[in-house]
Amino acid sequence: MEMPMSSTLLVGDELGHAVQQMVSASSENEFFNQLIPAIKDTNAGGKTSQLLQLLALYSGEREAEIERICSDNHQDFISSVNQLLEVREGTVTLTSEILELNQAIQASTEHLAEHKKALVESRGVRQNIDEANEALQGCLEVLRLTNQVHDLLSKKNYYSALRVLDELRNVHRKEIVHFKIAEMVQRSVPITQKMIADAVMTDLNTWLFRIRETSQFLGEVAFYHTEQRRTRQKEGLEAMTNSSNFKLNSAIELVSNEDEEFDILNNEDVQVDFTPLFECLHIHNALDQRERFRAEYAATRRQQKDLLIPTSMTLADTEGSNLSELLEGIAGFAIVEKATMKKIPDLRSPLDVEAVHEVTNAEFLLKIKEVIALFIQTMDIVSTDDYMPMPIGKLEEYDKVVNVSWYTPSKAREELQ
């Protein structure tokens, strides 16, 4: 607050005006900026004592003003100081409490950080445990399926074993691809597939061997039932009225045939089960080895066909058992082949089918029949002492008799019309 100068100072006095400006300065720098020139001027004008007097007067007036203000507000000042002291004391206490709280917070934060670190480590351990457990379960599942494959193989359930093996390779192996057991599984799958293929081929070869052993008996049964059927048909035709004008194997005979068909492959005497063949074909289809199987099967049957015809055969047996066994074996082989091609049409190649037809071709068998009939007639001629004339109705029969006998015709062939 600007203080009024004493009445002893004149208004027009320059020195008083200078002191008035100095004490009215708004800052310390401004006060000194005005004091220094005033000191120089008063010193040059010999008015230094007056300046000091004016400053002392101003200082006294200010002290008196301060004493008056303090006297008027002393009680309030004391109260304010007391309050300030209380506030200061409270501030100190609060500061102490804040420091203690800060220390507690720091300690708690450190403890929390330790717990958080332990929690993070615990979660990491738990995750590792879960991953290890999951991997262990995957490995155990792989081992279980592996054992299941071998169990199915021991029970000859080959297709189920192949399906489990495929599931093991394409599904469960991928779950443990980072482990060494996955590599072991990958290596073992082709080996196990070959084991399955070899096992079904072993069963098939056993079946083919039994078929070969059964072929002659199968043909014998077929011959027997064919003879029985022919006898029944003949008796039925003889019993029919007006049947004397019809020949054997004619249309009227076909009409009189029995309705009930005889199953040559499944009867009380013989049963041929094609299950091993179907299963082996099914397994090789699943392994994408159908063509290989067809080739091996064809080669085996070709060998068995070649073994049907002996390199030599004796006909000294008066009952003709050797020839009968040969024909029965051929018939049994043909019956099995016909049934196989009917059940699995695309199993055999055209060349294999043609090879079978060479054995069972009707024209070929008819030629054999004609030769045997000619042989019988010729033997009848040879065995006749008086060489009785032999009636021949066809030139073809005449040519055959002339070719196999020592007869010298009295007339040329062209004259025998």
Coordinates of C-alpha atoms in Angstrom, one line a residue:
M1 CA 0.0 0.0 0.0
E2 CA 1.4 3.4 -0.9
M3 CA 2.1 5.4 2.2
P4 CA 1.6 9.3 2.3
M5 CA 4.7 11.4 2.7
S6 CA 5.1 13.6 5.9
S7 CA 3.8 17.1 5.8
T8 CA 7.4 18.4 6.3
L9 CA 8.2 17.5 2.7
L10 CA 7.2 20.2 0.1
V11 CA 5.2 19.1 -2.8
G12 CA 7.4 20.9 -5.3
D13 CA 10.5 19.6 -3.8
E14 CA 12.3 17.4 -6.4
L15 CA 14.0 15.3 -3.8
G16 CA 10.8 14.6 -2.0
H17 CA 9.2 13.7 -5.3
A18 CA 12.1 11.3 -6.1
V19 CA 11.8 9.6 -2.7
Q20 CA 8.0 9.3 -3.3
Q21 CA 8.7 7.5 -6.6
M22 CA 11.3 5.2 -4.9
V23 CA 9.0 4.0 -2.1
S24 CA 6.2 3.6 -4.6
A25 CA 8.3 1.3 -6.8
S26 CA 6.6 -2.0 -7.7
S27 CA 9.7 -4.1 -7.6
E28 CA 13.1 -4.2 -6.0
N29 CA 14.8 -3.7 -9.3
E30 CA 12.8 -0.6 -10.0
F31 CA 13.5 0.7 -6.4
F32 CA 17.3 0.4 -7.0
N33 CA 17.0 1.9 -10.5
Q34 CA 15.6 5.0 -8.9
L35 CA 17.7 5.0 -5.7
I36 CA 21.1 5.0 -7.5
P37 CA 20.4 8.2 -9.6
A38 CA 18.9 10.0 -6.6
I39 CA 22.0 9.2 -4.6
K40 CA 24.2 10.6 -7.4
D41 CA 22.1 13.7 -7.7
T42 CA 22.0 14.5 -4.0
N43 CA 25.7 13.8 -3.6
A44 CA 26.4 16.1 -6.5
G45 CA 24.1 18.8 -5.1
G46 CA 25.2 18.4 -1.5
K47 CA 21.8 17.1 -0.4
T48 CA 22.8 13.7 0.9
S49 CA 21.8 14.5 4.4
Q50 CA 18.4 15.6 3.3
L51 CA 18.0 12.4 1.3
L52 CA 19.0 10.4 4.4
Q53 CA 16.6 12.4 6.5
L54 CA 13.8 11.8 4.1
L55 CA 14.5 8.0 3.9
A56 CA 14.7 7.8 7.7
L57 CA 11.4 9.7 8.0
Y58 CA 9.8 7.4 5.5
S59 CA 11.2 4.3 7.4
G60 CA 9.9 5.6 10.7
E61 CA 6.5 6.3 9.3
R62 CA 6.4 2.8 7.8
E63 CA 7.4 1.2 11.1
A64 CA 4.7 3.2 12.9
E65 CA 2.2 2.0 10.3
I66 CA 3.3 -1.6 10.7
E67 CA 3.0 -1.3 14.5
R68 CA -0.4 0.2 14.2
I69 CA -1.6 -2.6 11.8
C70 CA -0.1 -5.2 14.0
S71 CA -1.7 -3.7 17.1
D72 CA -5.1 -3.7 15.4
N73 CA -4.8 -7.3 14.1
H74 CA -2.6 -8.8 16.8
Q75 CA -5.2 -11.2 18.2
D76 CA -6.1 -12.3 14.7
F77 CA -2.5 -12.7 13.8
I78 CA -1.8 -14.8 16.9
S79 CA -4.8 -17.0 16.1
S80 CA -3.7 -17.3 12.5
V81 CA -0.2 -18.3 13.7
N82 CA -1.7 -20.8 16.0
Q83 CA -3.8 -22.2 13.3
L84 CA -0.9 -22.2 11.0
L85 CA 1.1 -24.1 13.6
E86 CA -1.7 -26.6 14.0
V87 CA -2.0 -26.9 10.3
R88 CA 1.7 -27.4 10.1
E89 CA 1.6 -30.0 12.9
G90 CA -1.3 -31.7 11.1
T91 CA 0.6 -31.5 7.9
V92 CA 3.7 -33.1 9.5
T93 CA 1.5 -35.9 10.9
L94 CA -0.3 -36.3 7.7
T95 CA 3.0 -36.4 5.8
S96 CA 4.3 -39.0 8.2
E97 CA 1.1 -41.1 7.7
I98 CA 1.5 -40.6 4.0
L99 CA 5.1 -41.8 4.1
E100 CA 4.0 -44.8 6.2
L101 CA 1.2 -45.5 3.8
N102 CA 3.6 -45.1 0.9
Q103 CA 6.0 -47.6 2.5
A104 CA 3.1 -50.0 3.1
I105 CA 1.9 -49.6 -0.5
Q106 CA 5.4 -50.2 -1.7
A107 CA 5.7 -53.3 0.5
S108 CA 2.3 -54.5 -0.7
T109 CA 3.2 -53.8 -4.3
E110 CA 6.4 -55.8 -4.0
H111 CA 4.4 -58.6 -2.3
L112 CA 1.8 -58.3 -5.1
A113 CA 4.5 -58.4 -7.7
E114 CA 6.0 -61.5 -6.2
H115 CA 2.5 -63.1 -6.1
K116 CA 1.9 -62.1 -9.7
K117 CA 5.2 -63.5 -10.8
A118 CA 4.4 -66.7 -9.0
L119 CA 1.0 -66.8 -10.6
V120 CA 2.5 -66.3 -14.1
E121 CA 5.0 -69.0 -13.4
S122 CA 2.2 -71.2 -12.0
R123 CA 0.1 -70.6 -15.1
G124 CA 3.1 -71.5 -17.3
V125 CA 3.6 -74.7 -15.4
R126 CA -0.1 -75.5 -15.6
Q127 CA 0.0 -74.9 -19.3
N128 CA 3.0 -77.1 -19.7
I129 CA 1.3 -79.7 -17.6
D130 CA -1.9 -79.5 -19.7
E131 CA 0.1 -79.7 -23.0
A132 CA 2.1 -82.6 -21.6
N133 CA -1.1 -84.4 -20.5
E134 CA -2.7 -83.7 -23.9
A135 CA 0.4 -85.1 -25.7
L136 CA 0.4 -88.1 -23.3
Q137 CA -3.2 -88.8 -24.0
G138 CA -2.5 -88.6 -27.8
C139 CA 0.4 -91.0 -27.4
L140 CA -1.7 -93.4 -25.4
E141 CA -4.5 -93.3 -28.0
V142 CA -1.9 -94.0 -30.7
L143 CA -0.6 -97.0 -28.7
R144 CA -4.2 -98.2 -28.0
L145 CA -5.0 -98.1 -31.7
T146 CA -1.7 -99.8 -32.5
N147 CA -2.6 -102.7 -30.2
Q148 CA -6.1 -102.8 -31.6
V149 CA -4.7 -103.2 -35.1
H150 CA -2.6 -106.2 -34.0
D151 CA -5.6 -107.7 -32.1
L152 CA -7.7 -107.4 -35.2
L153 CA -5.0 -109.0 -37.3
S154 CA -4.8 -111.9 -34.8
K155 CA -8.6 -112.3 -35.2
K156 CA -8.2 -112.2 -39.1
N157 CA -10.4 -109.1 -39.2
Y158 CA -8.3 -107.5 -41.8
Y159 CA -10.5 -104.8 -43.2
S160 CA -11.3 -103.4 -39.7
A161 CA -7.5 -103.4 -39.0
L162 CA -6.9 -101.5 -42.2
R163 CA -9.5 -98.9 -41.3
V164 CA -8.0 -98.4 -37.8
L165 CA -4.6 -98.2 -39.4
D166 CA -5.8 -95.5 -41.8
E167 CA -7.4 -93.5 -38.9
L168 CA -4.1 -93.9 -37.0
R169 CA -2.1 -92.4 -39.8
N170 CA -4.4 -89.7 -41.1
V171 CA -5.9 -88.4 -37.8
H172 CA -4.2 -89.3 -34.6
R173 CA -0.6 -89.2 -35.9
K174 CA -1.0 -85.5 -36.7
E175 CA -1.8 -84.8 -33.1
I176 CA 1.6 -86.1 -32.0
V177 CA 3.6 -85.0 -35.0
H178 CA 6.2 -83.3 -32.9
F179 CA 7.1 -86.5 -31.0
K180 CA 9.3 -89.4 -32.1
I181 CA 6.4 -91.8 -31.8
A182 CA 4.8 -90.1 -34.8
E183 CA 7.8 -91.0 -36.9
M184 CA 7.6 -94.6 -35.7
V185 CA 4.0 -94.8 -36.6
Q186 CA 4.7 -93.3 -40.1
R187 CA 7.3 -96.0 -40.7
S188 CA 5.2 -98.8 -39.3
V189 CA 2.1 -98.1 -41.4
P190 CA 3.4 -99.4 -44.8
I191 CA 4.9 -102.4 -43.0
T192 CA 1.6 -103.2 -41.3
Q193 CA -0.3 -102.7 -44.6
K194 CA 2.1 -105.2 -46.2
M195 CA 1.4 -107.6 -43.3
I196 CA -2.3 -107.3 -43.9
A197 CA -1.9 -107.8 -47.7
D198 CA 0.4 -110.9 -47.1
A199 CA -2.1 -112.3 -44.5
V200 CA -5.1 -112.1 -46.8
M201 CA -3.0 -113.5 -49.7
T202 CA -2.0 -116.4 -47.4
D203 CA -5.6 -117.1 -46.6
L204 CA -6.5 -116.8 -50.3
N205 CA -3.7 -119.2 -51.3
T206 CA -5.0 -121.7 -48.7
W207 CA -8.5 -121.3 -50.1
L208 CA -7.2 -121.8 -53.7
F209 CA -5.3 -124.9 -52.6
R210 CA -8.5 -126.3 -51.0
I211 CA -10.4 -125.4 -54.2
R212 CA -7.9 -127.3 -56.2
E213 CA -8.2 -130.3 -53.9
T214 CA -12.0 -130.0 -54.0
S215 CA -12.3 -129.5 -57.8
Q216 CA -12.3 -133.2 -58.7
F217 CA -14.8 -134.0 -56.0
L218 CA -16.9 -131.0 -57.1
G219 CA -16.9 -132.4 -60.7
E220 CA -17.8 -135.8 -59.4
V221 CA -20.8 -134.4 -57.6
A222 CA -21.8 -132.4 -60.6
F223 CA -21.5 -135.5 -62.8
Y224 CA -23.6 -137.5 -60.4
H225 CA -26.4 -135.0 -60.1
T226 CA -26.3 -134.4 -63.9
E227 CA -26.8 -138.1 -64.4
Q228 CA -29.6 -138.2 -61.8
R229 CA -31.3 -135.3 -63.5
R230 CA -31.0 -136.9 -66.9
T231 CA -32.5 -140.1 -65.6
R232 CA -35.4 -138.3 -64.1
Q233 CA -36.0 -136.3 -67.3
K234 CA -35.9 -139.6 -69.3
E235 CA -38.3 -141.3 -67.0
G236 CA -40.6 -138.2 -67.0
L237 CA -40.6 -138.2 -70.8
E238 CA -41.4 -141.9 -71.0
A239 CA -44.3 -141.4 -68.6
M240 CA -45.8 -138.6 -70.7
T241 CA -48.4 -139.5 -73.3
N242 CA -47.4 -139.0 -76.9
S243 CA -43.8 -138.5 -75.9
S244 CA -42.4 -141.1 -78.2
N245 CA -42.0 -138.5 -81.0
F246 CA -39.8 -136.2 -79.0
K247 CA -36.0 -136.5 -78.7
L248 CA -33.8 -136.0 -75.7
N249 CA -32.9 -132.4 -75.0
S250 CA -35.8 -131.2 -77.2
A251 CA -38.1 -128.3 -76.3
I252 CA -40.7 -130.7 -74.7
E253 CA -38.0 -132.0 -72.4
L254 CA -37.1 -128.5 -71.4
V255 CA -40.7 -127.9 -70.5
S256 CA -40.7 -131.0 -68.3
N257 CA -37.6 -130.0 -66.4
E258 CA -37.8 -129.7 -62.6
D259 CA -38.5 -126.2 -61.2
E260 CA -36.0 -126.8 -58.3
E261 CA -32.4 -125.9 -59.3
F262 CA -29.5 -127.8 -57.7
D263 CA -26.8 -125.5 -56.2
I264 CA -23.6 -127.3 -57.2
L265 CA -21.5 -125.0 -55.0
N266 CA -23.6 -125.3 -51.8
N267 CA -25.2 -128.6 -51.0
E268 CA -25.0 -131.4 -48.6
D269 CA -22.0 -132.9 -50.3
V270 CA -19.8 -129.9 -51.0
Q271 CA -19.7 -126.2 -50.0
V272 CA -17.6 -123.6 -51.7
D273 CA -17.3 -120.3 -49.7
F274 CA -16.0 -117.4 -51.7
T275 CA -15.5 -115.2 -48.6
P276 CA -11.6 -115.4 -48.7
L277 CA -11.7 -114.2 -52.3
F278 CA -14.1 -111.3 -51.6
E279 CA -12.1 -110.2 -48.6
C280 CA -8.7 -110.4 -50.3
L281 CA -10.1 -108.3 -53.2
H282 CA -11.7 -105.8 -50.8
I283 CA -8.4 -105.4 -49.0
H284 CA -6.4 -104.9 -52.2
N285 CA -8.9 -102.3 -53.4
A286 CA -8.5 -100.4 -50.1
L287 CA -4.7 -100.6 -50.6
D288 CA -5.1 -99.4 -54.2
Q289 CA -3.4 -102.7 -55.3
R290 CA -6.3 -104.2 -57.3
E291 CA -4.3 -104.7 -60.5
R292 CA -1.5 -106.4 -58.7
F293 CA -4.0 -108.7 -57.0
R294 CA -5.7 -109.5 -60.3
A295 CA -2.4 -110.5 -61.8
E296 CA -1.3 -112.7 -58.9
Y297 CA -4.7 -114.4 -58.8
A298 CA -4.7 -115.0 -62.5
A299 CA -1.2 -116.5 -62.4
T300 CA -2.2 -118.8 -59.6
R301 CA -5.3 -120.0 -61.4
R302 CA -3.4 -120.4 -64.6
Q303 CA -0.9 -122.7 -62.8
Q304 CA -3.8 -124.7 -61.4
K305 CA -5.3 -125.0 -64.9
D306 CA -2.0 -126.2 -66.3
L307 CA -1.8 -128.9 -63.6
L308 CA -5.3 -130.2 -64.6
I309 CA -3.9 -131.9 -67.8
P310 CA -1.3 -134.5 -66.9
T311 CA 1.7 -134.9 -69.2
S312 CA 0.8 -138.6 -69.5
M313 CA -2.2 -140.8 -68.5
T314 CA -2.7 -144.5 -68.5
L315 CA -5.9 -146.0 -70.0
A316 CA -5.2 -149.5 -68.7
D317 CA -7.8 -149.1 -66.0
T318 CA -10.8 -151.0 -67.3
E319 CA -13.2 -148.8 -65.3
G320 CA -11.8 -145.6 -66.8
S321 CA -11.2 -144.0 -63.4
N322 CA -8.2 -142.0 -64.6
L323 CA -10.2 -140.4 -67.4
S324 CA -13.2 -139.9 -65.2
E325 CA -11.0 -138.1 -62.6
L326 CA -9.5 -135.9 -65.3
L327 CA -12.8 -134.9 -66.7
E328 CA -14.3 -134.4 -63.2
G329 CA -11.3 -132.2 -62.3
I330 CA -11.8 -130.1 -65.5
A331 CA -15.5 -129.8 -64.7
G332 CA -14.9 -128.7 -61.1
F333 CA -12.3 -126.1 -62.2
A334 CA -14.7 -124.7 -64.8
I335 CA -17.6 -124.6 -62.3
V336 CA -15.5 -122.5 -59.9
E337 CA -14.2 -120.2 -62.7
K338 CA -17.7 -119.6 -64.0
A339 CA -19.0 -118.8 -60.5
T340 CA -16.1 -116.5 -59.9
M341 CA -16.6 -114.6 -63.1
K342 CA -20.3 -114.3 -62.3
K343 CA -19.7 -113.0 -58.8
I344 CA -16.8 -110.7 -59.7
P345 CA -17.1 -109.9 -63.5
D346 CA -14.1 -107.6 -63.7
L347 CA -11.7 -109.9 -61.7
R348 CA -10.4 -111.8 -64.7
S349 CA -8.9 -110.3 -67.9
P350 CA -10.2 -111.2 -71.4
L351 CA -7.2 -113.4 -71.9
D352 CA -7.8 -115.3 -68.7
V353 CA -11.5 -115.8 -69.7
E354 CA -10.4 -117.1 -73.1
A355 CA -8.0 -119.5 -71.4
V356 CA -10.9 -120.9 -69.3
H357 CA -13.0 -121.2 -72.4
E358 CA -10.3 -123.3 -74.0
V359 CA -10.9 -125.9 -71.3
T360 CA -14.7 -125.7 -71.3
N361 CA -15.4 -124.7 -74.9
A362 CA -18.5 -126.5 -76.1
E363 CA -17.1 -127.1 -79.6
F364 CA -13.9 -128.5 -78.2
L365 CA -15.9 -130.9 -75.9
L366 CA -18.1 -131.9 -78.8
K367 CA -15.0 -132.8 -80.9
I368 CA -13.8 -135.0 -78.0
K369 CA -17.2 -136.6 -77.8
E370 CA -17.2 -137.4 -81.6
V371 CA -13.7 -138.8 -81.4
I372 CA -14.6 -141.1 -78.5
A373 CA -17.8 -142.2 -80.3
L374 CA -15.8 -142.9 -83.4
F375 CA -13.3 -144.8 -81.3
I376 CA -16.1 -147.0 -79.9
Q377 CA -17.5 -147.7 -83.3
T378 CA -14.1 -148.5 -84.7
M379 CA -13.4 -150.9 -81.8
D380 CA -16.7 -152.6 -82.5
I381 CA -15.7 -153.2 -86.1
V382 CA -12.3 -154.4 -85.2
S383 CA -13.6 -156.8 -82.5
T384 CA -16.2 -158.4 -85.0
D385 CA -14.7 -161.7 -86.4
D386 CA -16.7 -161.7 -89.6
Y387 CA -16.4 -158.1 -90.2
M388 CA -20.1 -157.4 -90.5
P389 CA -21.1 -154.5 -92.7
M390 CA -21.3 -151.2 -90.7
P391 CA -24.2 -149.0 -91.6
I392 CA -23.1 -145.4 -92.3
G393 CA -25.6 -142.7 -93.1
K394 CA -23.3 -139.7 -93.6
L395 CA -20.2 -139.1 -95.8
E396 CA -18.5 -137.4 -92.8
E397 CA -18.8 -140.6 -90.7
Y398 CA -17.6 -142.6 -93.7
D399 CA -14.5 -140.5 -93.9
K400 CA -13.7 -140.9 -90.3
V401 CA -14.1 -144.8 -90.4
V402 CA -11.9 -145.0 -93.5
N403 CA -9.2 -142.9 -91.9
V404 CA -8.9 -145.0 -88.7
S405 CA -9.3 -148.5 -90.2
W406 CA -7.5 -150.7 -92.7
Y407 CA -10.6 -150.9 -94.9
T408 CA -10.0 -150.4 -98.6
P409 CA -13.2 -149.1 -100.3
S410 CA -14.3 -150.9 -103.4
K411 CA -15.9 -147.7 -104.8
A412 CA -14.6 -144.2 -105.1
R413 CA -15.9 -141.7 -102.5
E414 CA -17.7 -139.7 -105.3
E415 CA -19.8 -142.8 -106.2
L416 CA -21.2 -143.2 -102.7
Q417 CA -24.0 -140.7 -103.0

